[in-house]
Tab-separated table of C-alpha atoms and ligand atoms in Angstrom:
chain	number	residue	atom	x	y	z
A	1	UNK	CA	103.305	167.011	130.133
A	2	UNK	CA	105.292	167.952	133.237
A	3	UNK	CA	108.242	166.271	133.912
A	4	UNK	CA	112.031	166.138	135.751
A	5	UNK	CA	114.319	167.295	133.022
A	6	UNK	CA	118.137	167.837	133.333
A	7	UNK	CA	119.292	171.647	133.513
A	8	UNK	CA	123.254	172.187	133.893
A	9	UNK	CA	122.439	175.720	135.199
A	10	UNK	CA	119.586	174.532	138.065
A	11	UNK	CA	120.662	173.312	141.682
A	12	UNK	CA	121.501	169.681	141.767
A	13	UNK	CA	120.832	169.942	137.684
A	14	UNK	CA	117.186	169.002	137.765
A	15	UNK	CA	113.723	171.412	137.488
A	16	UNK	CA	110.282	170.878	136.480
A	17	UNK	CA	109.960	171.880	132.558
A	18	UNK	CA	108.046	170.188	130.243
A	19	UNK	CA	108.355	167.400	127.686
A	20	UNK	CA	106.576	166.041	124.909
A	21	UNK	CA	104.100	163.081	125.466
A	22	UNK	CA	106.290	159.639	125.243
A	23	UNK	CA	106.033	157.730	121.889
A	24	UNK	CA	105.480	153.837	122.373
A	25	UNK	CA	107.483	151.743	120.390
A	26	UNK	CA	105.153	148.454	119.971
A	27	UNK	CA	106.584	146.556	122.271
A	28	UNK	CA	106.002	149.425	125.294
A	29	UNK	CA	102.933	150.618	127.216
A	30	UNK	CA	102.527	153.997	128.549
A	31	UNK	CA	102.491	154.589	132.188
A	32	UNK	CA	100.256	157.313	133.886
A	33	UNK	CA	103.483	158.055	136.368
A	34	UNK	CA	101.807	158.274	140.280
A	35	UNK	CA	104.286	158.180	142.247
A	36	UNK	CA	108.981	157.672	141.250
A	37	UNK	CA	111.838	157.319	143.230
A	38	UNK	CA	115.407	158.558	143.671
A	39	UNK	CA	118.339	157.081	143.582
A	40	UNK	CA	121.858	158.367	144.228
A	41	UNK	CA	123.063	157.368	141.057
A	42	UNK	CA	120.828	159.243	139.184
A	43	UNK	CA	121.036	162.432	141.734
A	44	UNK	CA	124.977	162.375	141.552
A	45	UNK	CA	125.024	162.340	138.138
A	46	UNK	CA	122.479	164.026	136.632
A	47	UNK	CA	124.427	166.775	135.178
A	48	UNK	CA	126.173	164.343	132.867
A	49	UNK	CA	123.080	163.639	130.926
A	50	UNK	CA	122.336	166.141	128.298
A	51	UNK	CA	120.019	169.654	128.822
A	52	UNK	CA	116.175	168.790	128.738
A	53	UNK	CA	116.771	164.802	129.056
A	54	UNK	CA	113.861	163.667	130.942
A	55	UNK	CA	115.453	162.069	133.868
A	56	UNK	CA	114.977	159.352	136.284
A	57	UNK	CA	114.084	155.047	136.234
A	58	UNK	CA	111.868	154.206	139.080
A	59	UNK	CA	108.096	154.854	138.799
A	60	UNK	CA	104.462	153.249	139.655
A	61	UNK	CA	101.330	154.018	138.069
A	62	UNK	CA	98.562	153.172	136.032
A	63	UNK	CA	98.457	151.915	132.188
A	64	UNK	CA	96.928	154.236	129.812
A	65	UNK	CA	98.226	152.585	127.184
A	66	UNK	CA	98.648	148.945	126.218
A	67	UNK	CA	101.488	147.107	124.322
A	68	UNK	CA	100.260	147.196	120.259
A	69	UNK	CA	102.073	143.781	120.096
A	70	UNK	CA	100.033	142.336	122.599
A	71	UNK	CA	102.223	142.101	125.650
A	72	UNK	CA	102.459	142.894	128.586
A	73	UNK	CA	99.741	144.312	131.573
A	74	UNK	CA	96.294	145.900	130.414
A	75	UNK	CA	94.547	149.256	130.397
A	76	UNK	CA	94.414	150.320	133.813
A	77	UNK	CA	96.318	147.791	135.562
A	78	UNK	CA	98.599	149.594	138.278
A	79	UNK	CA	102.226	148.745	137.463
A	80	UNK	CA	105.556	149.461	138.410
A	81	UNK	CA	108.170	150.313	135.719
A	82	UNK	CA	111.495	150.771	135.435
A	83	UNK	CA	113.317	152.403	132.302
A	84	UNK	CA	114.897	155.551	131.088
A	85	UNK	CA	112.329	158.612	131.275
A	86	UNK	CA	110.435	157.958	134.535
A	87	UNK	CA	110.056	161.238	136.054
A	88	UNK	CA	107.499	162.378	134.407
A	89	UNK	CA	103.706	162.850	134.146
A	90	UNK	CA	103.794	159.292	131.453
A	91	UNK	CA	106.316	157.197	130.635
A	92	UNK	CA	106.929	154.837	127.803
A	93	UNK	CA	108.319	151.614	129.029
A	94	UNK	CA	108.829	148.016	127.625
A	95	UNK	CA	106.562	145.578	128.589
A	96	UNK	CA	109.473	143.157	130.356
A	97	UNK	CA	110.327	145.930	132.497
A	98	UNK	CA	106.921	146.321	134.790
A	99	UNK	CA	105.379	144.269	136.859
A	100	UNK	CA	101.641	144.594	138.484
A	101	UNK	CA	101.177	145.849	142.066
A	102	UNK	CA	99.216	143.489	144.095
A	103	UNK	CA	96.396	145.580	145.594
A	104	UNK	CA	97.578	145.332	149.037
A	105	UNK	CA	100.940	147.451	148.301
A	106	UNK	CA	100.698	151.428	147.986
A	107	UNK	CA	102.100	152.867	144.618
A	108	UNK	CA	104.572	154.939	146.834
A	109	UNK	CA	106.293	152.134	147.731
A	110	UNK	CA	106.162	149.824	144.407
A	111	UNK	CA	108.278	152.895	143.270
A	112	UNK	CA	110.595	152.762	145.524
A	113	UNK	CA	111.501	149.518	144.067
A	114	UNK	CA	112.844	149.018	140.590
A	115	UNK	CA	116.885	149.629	141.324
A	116	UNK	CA	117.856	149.177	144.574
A	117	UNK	CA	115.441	146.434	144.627
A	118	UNK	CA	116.645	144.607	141.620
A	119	UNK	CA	120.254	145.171	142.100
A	120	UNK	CA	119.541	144.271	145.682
A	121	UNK	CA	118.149	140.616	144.392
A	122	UNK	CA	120.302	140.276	141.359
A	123	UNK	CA	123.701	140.184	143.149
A	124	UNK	CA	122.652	138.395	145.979
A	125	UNK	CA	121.905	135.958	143.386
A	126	UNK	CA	125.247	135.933	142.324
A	127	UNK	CA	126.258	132.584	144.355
A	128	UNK	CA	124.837	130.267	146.921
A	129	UNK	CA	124.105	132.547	150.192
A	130	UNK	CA	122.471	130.017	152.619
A	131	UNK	CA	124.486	130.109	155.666
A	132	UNK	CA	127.308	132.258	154.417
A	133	UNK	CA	128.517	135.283	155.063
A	134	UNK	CA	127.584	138.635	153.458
A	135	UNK	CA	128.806	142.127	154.021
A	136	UNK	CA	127.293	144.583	152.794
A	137	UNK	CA	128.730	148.067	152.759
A	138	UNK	CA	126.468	151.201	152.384
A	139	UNK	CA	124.094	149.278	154.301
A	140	UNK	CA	121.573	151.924	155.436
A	141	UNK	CA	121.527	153.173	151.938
A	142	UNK	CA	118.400	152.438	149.245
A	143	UNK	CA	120.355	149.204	148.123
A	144	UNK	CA	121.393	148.181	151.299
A	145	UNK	CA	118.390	147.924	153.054
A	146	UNK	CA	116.829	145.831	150.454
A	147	UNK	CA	120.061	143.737	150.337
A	148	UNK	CA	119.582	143.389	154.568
A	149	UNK	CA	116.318	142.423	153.979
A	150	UNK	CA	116.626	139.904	151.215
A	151	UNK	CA	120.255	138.419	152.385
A	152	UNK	CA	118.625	137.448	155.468
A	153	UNK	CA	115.354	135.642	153.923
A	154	UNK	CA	117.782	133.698	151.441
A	155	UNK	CA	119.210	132.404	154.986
A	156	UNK	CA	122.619	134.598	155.034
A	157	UNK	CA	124.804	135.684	157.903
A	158	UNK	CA	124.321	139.727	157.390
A	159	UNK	CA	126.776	142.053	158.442
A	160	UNK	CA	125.888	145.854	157.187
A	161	UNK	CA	128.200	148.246	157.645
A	162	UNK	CA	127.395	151.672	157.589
A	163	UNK	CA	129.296	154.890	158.112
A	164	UNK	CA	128.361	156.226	161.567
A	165	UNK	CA	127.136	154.704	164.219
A	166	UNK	CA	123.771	156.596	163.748
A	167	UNK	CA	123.143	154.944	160.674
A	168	UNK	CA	123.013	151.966	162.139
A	169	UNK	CA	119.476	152.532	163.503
A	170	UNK	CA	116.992	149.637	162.647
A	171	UNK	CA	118.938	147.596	160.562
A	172	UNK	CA	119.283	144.690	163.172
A	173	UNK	CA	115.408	144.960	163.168
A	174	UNK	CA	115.632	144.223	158.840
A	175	UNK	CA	117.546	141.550	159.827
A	176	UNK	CA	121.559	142.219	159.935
A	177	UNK	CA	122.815	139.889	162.534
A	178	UNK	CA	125.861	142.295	163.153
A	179	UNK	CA	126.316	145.863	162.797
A	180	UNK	CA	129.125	147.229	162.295
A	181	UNK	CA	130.657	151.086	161.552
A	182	UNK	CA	133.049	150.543	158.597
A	183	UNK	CA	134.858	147.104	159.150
A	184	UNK	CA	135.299	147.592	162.947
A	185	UNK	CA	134.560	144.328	164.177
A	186	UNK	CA	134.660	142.365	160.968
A	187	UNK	CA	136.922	139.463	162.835
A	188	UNK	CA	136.589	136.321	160.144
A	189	UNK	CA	136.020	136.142	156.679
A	190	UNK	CA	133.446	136.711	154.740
A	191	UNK	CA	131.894	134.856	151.164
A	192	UNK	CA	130.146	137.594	149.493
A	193	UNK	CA	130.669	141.291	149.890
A	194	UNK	CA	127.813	143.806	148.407
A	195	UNK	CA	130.179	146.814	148.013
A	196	UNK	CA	128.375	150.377	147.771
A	197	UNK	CA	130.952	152.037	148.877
A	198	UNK	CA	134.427	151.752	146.891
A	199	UNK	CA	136.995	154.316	148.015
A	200	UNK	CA	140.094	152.851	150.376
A	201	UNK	CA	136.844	150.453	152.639
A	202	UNK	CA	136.586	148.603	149.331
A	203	UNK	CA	140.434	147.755	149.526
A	204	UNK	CA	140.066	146.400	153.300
A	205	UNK	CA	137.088	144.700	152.530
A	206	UNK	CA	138.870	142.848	149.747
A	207	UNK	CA	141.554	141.723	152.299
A	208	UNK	CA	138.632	140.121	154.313
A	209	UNK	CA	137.357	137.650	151.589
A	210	UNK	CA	137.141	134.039	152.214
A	211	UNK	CA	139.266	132.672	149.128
A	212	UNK	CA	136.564	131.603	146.472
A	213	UNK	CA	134.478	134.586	147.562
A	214	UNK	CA	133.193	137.288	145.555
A	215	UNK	CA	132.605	141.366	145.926
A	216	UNK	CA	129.862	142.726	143.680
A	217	UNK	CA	130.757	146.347	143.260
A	218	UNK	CA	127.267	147.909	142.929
A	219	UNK	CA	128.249	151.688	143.708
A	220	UNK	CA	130.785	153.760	144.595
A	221	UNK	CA	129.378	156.283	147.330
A	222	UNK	CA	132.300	157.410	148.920
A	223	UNK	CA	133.803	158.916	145.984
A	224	UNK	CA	137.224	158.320	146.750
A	225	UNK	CA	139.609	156.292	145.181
A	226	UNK	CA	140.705	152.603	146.618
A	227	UNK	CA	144.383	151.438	146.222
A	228	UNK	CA	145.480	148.229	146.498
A	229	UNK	CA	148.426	147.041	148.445
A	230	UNK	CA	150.866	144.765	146.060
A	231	UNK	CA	150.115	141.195	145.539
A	232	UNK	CA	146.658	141.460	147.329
A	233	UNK	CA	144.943	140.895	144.203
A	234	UNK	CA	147.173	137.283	144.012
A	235	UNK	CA	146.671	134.490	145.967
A	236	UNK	CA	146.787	130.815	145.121
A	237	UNK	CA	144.114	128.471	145.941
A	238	UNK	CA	139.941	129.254	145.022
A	239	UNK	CA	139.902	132.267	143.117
A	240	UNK	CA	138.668	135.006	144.734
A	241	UNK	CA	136.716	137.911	142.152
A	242	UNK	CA	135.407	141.074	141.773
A	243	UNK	CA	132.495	142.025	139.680
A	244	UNK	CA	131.349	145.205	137.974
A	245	UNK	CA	127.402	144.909	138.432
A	246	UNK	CA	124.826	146.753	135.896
A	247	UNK	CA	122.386	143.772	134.177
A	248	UNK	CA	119.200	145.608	134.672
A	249	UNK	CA	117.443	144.204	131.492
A	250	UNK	CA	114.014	142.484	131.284
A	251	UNK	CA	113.576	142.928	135.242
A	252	UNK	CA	109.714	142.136	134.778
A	253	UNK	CA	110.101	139.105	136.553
A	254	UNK	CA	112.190	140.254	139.392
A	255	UNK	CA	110.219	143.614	140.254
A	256	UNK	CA	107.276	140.769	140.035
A	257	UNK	CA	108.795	138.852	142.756
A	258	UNK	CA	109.675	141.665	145.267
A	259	UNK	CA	106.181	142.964	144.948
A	260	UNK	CA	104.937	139.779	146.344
A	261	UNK	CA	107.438	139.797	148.985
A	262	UNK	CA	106.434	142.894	149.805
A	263	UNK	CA	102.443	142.716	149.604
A	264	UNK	CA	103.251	139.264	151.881
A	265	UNK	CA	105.055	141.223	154.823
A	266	UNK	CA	108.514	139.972	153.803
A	267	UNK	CA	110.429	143.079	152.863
A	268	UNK	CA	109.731	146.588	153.716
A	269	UNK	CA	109.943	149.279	150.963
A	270	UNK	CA	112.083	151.418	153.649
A	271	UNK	CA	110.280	155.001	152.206
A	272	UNK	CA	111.783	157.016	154.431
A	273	UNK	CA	111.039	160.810	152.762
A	274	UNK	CA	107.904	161.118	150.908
A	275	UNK	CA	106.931	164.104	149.330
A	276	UNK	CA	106.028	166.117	146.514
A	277	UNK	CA	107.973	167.223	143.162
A	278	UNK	CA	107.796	170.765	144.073
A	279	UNK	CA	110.524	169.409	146.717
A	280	UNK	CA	113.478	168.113	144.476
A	281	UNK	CA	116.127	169.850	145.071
A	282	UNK	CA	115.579	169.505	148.914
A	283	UNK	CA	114.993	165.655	148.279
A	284	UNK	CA	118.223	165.388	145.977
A	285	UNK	CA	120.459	167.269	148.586
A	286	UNK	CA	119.312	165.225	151.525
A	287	UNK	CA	120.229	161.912	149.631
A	288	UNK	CA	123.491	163.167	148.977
A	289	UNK	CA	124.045	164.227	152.162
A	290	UNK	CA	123.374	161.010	153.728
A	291	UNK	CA	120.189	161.729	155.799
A	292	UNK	CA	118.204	159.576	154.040
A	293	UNK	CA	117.696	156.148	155.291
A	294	UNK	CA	116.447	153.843	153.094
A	295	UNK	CA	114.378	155.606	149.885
A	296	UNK	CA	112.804	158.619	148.729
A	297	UNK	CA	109.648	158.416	146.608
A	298	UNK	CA	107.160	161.546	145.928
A	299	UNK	CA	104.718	161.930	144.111
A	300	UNK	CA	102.880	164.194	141.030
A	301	UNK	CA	101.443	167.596	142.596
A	302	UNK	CA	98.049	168.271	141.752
A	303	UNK	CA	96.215	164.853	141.567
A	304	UNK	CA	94.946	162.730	144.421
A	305	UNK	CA	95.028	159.383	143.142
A	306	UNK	CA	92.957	156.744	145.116
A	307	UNK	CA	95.796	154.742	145.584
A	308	UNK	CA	98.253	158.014	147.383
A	309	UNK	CA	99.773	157.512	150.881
A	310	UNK	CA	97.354	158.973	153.185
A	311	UNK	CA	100.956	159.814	155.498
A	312	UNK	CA	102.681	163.078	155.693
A	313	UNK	CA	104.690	164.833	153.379
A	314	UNK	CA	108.308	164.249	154.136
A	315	UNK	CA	107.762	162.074	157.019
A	316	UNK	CA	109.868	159.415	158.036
A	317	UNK	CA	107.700	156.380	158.223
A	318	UNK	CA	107.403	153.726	156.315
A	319	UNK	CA	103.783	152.109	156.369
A	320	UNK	CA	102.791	149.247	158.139
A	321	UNK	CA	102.963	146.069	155.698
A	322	UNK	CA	100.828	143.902	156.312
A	323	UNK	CA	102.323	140.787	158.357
A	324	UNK	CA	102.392	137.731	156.767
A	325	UNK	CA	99.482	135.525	156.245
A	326	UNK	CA	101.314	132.342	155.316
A	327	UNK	CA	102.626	129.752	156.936
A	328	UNK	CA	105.883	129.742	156.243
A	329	UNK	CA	108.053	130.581	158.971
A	330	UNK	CA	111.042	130.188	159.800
A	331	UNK	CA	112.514	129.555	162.870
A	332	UNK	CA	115.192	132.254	164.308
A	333	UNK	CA	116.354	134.214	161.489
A	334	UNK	CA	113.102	136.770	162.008
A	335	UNK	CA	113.084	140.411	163.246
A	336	UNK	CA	109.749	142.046	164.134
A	337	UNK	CA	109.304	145.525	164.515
A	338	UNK	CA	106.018	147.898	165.456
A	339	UNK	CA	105.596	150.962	163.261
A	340	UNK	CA	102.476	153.132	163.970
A	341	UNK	CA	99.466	150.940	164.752
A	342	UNK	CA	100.763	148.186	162.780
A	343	UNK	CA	102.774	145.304	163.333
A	344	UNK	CA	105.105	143.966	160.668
A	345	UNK	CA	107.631	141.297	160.205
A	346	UNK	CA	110.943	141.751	158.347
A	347	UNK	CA	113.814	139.631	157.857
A	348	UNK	CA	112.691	135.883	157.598
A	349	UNK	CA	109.415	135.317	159.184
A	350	UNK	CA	109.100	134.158	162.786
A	351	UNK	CA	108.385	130.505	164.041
A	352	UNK	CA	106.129	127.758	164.017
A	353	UNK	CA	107.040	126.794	160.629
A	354	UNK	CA	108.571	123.521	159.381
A	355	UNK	CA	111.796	123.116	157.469
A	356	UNK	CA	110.026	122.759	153.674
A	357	UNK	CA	107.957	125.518	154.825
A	358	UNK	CA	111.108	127.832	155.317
A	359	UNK	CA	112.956	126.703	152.453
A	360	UNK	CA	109.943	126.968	149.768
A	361	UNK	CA	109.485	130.961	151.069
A	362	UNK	CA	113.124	131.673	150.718
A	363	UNK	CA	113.234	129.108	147.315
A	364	UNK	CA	110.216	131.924	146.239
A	365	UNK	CA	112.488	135.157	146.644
A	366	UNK	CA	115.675	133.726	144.536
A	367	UNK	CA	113.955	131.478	142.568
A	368	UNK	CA	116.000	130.697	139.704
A	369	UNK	CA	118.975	130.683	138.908
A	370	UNK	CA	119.313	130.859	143.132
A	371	UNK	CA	116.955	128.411	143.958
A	372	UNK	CA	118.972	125.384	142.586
A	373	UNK	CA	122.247	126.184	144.457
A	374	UNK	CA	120.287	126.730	147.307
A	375	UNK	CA	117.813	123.718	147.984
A	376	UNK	CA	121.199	121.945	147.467
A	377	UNK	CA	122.806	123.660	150.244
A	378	UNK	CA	119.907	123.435	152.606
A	379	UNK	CA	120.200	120.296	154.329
A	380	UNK	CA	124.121	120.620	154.918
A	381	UNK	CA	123.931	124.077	155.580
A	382	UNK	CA	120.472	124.938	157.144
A	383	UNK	CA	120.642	126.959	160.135
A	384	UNK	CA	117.092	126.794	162.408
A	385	UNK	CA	115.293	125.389	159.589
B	401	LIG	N1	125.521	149.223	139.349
B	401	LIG	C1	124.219	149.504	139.380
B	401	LIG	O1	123.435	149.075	138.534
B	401	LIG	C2	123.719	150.355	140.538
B	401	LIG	C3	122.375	150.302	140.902
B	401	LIG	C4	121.968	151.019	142.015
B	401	LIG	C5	122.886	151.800	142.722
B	401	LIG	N2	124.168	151.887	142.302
B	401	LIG	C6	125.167	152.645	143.064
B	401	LIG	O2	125.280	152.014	144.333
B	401	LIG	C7	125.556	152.955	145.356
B	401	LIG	C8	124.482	152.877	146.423
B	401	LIG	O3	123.248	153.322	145.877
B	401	LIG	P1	122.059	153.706	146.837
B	401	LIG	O4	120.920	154.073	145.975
B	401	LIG	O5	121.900	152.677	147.877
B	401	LIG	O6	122.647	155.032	147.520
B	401	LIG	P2	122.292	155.667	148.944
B	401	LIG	O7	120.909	155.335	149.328
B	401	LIG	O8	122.691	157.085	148.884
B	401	LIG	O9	123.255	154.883	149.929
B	401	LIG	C9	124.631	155.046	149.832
B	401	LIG	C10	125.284	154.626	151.135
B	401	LIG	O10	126.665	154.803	150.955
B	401	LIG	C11	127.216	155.247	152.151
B	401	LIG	N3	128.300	156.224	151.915
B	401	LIG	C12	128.282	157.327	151.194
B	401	LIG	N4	129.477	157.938	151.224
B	401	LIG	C13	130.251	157.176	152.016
B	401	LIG	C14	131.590	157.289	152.447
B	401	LIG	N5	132.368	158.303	152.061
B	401	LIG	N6	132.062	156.321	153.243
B	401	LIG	C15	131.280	155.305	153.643
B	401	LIG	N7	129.992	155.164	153.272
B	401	LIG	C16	129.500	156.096	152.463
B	401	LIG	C17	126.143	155.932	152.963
B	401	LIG	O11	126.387	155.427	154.249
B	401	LIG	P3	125.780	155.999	155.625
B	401	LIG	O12	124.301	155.954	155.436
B	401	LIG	O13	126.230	155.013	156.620
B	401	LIG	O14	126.270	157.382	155.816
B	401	LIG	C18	124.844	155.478	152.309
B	401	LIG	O15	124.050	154.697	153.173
B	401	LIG	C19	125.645	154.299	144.650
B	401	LIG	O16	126.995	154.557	144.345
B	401	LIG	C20	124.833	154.101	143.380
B	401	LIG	O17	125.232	154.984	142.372
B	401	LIG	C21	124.598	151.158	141.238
């Protein structure tokens, strides 16, 4: 089968070779790969792995291949998987790593998912975020636009900070309520910071945490080392942390839930280069370059899947999701946005809805371990609904 394979000697370390078919351990199905993603992690660093490693963690697809022990989705259900080995034609994967894609959302974007999706979700969950505030740096990155989007359904204050003020395009509309290039502007404390960033930002951001507030360090983008100033890792009162982040076991459950946020109209996939393997290296480059907003996905050359975008190659957009049907809405925290010849609503969700209604939708995206913190906070802390 064809597949993404590490090469020490090819630009950006990846070509299109060959690999054996996966073997299944019982406990994994085999994916019929449609459609992966790219991540800068795995671009960056893909000449660490070892020559001929299949590469890559994000893909959607079809099963070819159940579970022998009996787990996990059926023959032909369309799934989306992540786990070591993804970018390729098939892809062995445990069972508590997929989840199955409601009909409603493309395979394109179900890829696009797995990790900045989960790590997105997972260190939001990380404390109570109704009516605090988050920062989240790298914001018009892959994580950070799913951190935007989710932050401001679980009923955060979102502040993204981005490098440039170009970068800043459309992330008001995924529901940051400020903006900001760097920490210009940052003027009070903040209670969580997403950091995807490090370098010397990652040492100001520190100074601006409320005390008993907490940084997630997801990435490191920037490259660059941070140094502290003495003592500013001290303080007395409510402990302030910092906290590697990497638990991306068993994310069944999770990829679960963001596909129904998604298929619902709650959080857009933010695909913003789509295109075909053939276009890798171009792909890889651009990521690390910073001219990609959001996520790339492509997919396999040489099939046409019923289920394929029917958009461009390369292009920009994002598709339409469909708006939400339900009604739960909450007042004031909602953004809505046109794209193309459909209307779509990211953020919370707009209006008309009563206060159980807005707290069960947000309870659904961090249900547990969130949910409990957070249905305590709500009636103290509720903002709009
Ligand atoms: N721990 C984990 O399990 C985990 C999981 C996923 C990702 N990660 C890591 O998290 C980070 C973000 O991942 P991603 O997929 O979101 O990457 P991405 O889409 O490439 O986004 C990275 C963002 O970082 C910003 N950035 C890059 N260099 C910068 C610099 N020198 N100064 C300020 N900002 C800079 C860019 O900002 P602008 O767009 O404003 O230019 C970009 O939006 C990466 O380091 C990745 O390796 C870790």
């Amino acid at each position: 089968m064809r597949a993404l394979i590490v090469d020490p000697d090819a630009p950006g370390s990846l070509r299109l070779g060959t690999n054996a078919e996966p073997q299944a351990a019982p406990h994994q199905l085999v994916v019929d790969v449609r459609h992966i993603s790219l991540n800068r992690g795995e671009v960056a660093f893909a000449g660490r792995l070892p020559a001929g490693t299949v590469h890559g963690y994000d893909a959607a697809g079809v099963v070819v291949r159940a579970a022998t022990d009996g787990t996990g989705p059926a023959v032909g259900a369309r799934v989306t998987a992540f786990g070591a080995g993804a970018w390729a034609q098939r892809m062995a994967v445990d069972t508590t790593a997929v989840a199955e894609v409601p009909a409603q959302v493309d395979l394109a974007d179900a890829a696009a998912l797995p990790m900045a999706g989960i790590t997105a979700l997972r260190t939001l969950r990380s404390r109570s975020i109704l009516g605090r505030r988050v920062l989240i740096t790298g914001a018009a990155g892959g994580v950070g636009r799913y951190a935007i989007q989710l932050a401001a359904l679980g009923g955060a204050h979102v502040i993204a900070s981005v490098g440039s003020s170009s970068r800043a395009d459309g992330l008001a509309e995924l529901g940051a309520h400020q903006v900001v290039v760097g920490l210009e502007g940052v003027d009070r404390p903040v209670d969580l910071i997403l950091d995807n960033v490090g370098g010397q930002q990652l040492a100001a951001a520190w100074e601006l945490l409320a005390p008993g507030g907490g940084v997630q360090n997801i990435g490191w983008a920037s490259d660059e080392p941070a140094v502290f100033a003495p003592y500013s890792l001290v303080s007395v009162g409510p402990p302030k942390t910092m906290t590697t982040f990497g638990g991306v076991h068993e994310v069944g459950p999770d990829l679960a839930t963001l596909l129904e946020f998604v298929a619902a109209g709650r959080l857009s996939p933010e695909v913003d280069w789509r295109g075909s393997w053939d276009r890798v290296t171009e792909a890889s480059q651009a990521l690390l370059d910073r001219r990609i907003a959001g996520k790339v996905a492509w997919m396999w050359s040489g099939r046409r899947p019923t289920d394929a975008p029917s958009r461009r190659a390369g292009g920009r957009a994002s598709p339409p999701v469909p708006r939400s049907p339900g009604p739960s809405r909450c007042r004031d925290h909602g953004r809505e946005r046109v794209v193309g010849d459909g209307r779509f609503v990211v953020g919370a969700v707009r209006a008309q809805g009563t206060a159980s209604d807005c707290r069960s939708s947000r309870n659904q995206l961090l249900s547990p371990p969130l949910s409990a913190p957070l249905v305590a906070d709500a009636g103290r802390r509720a903002r709009g609904c």
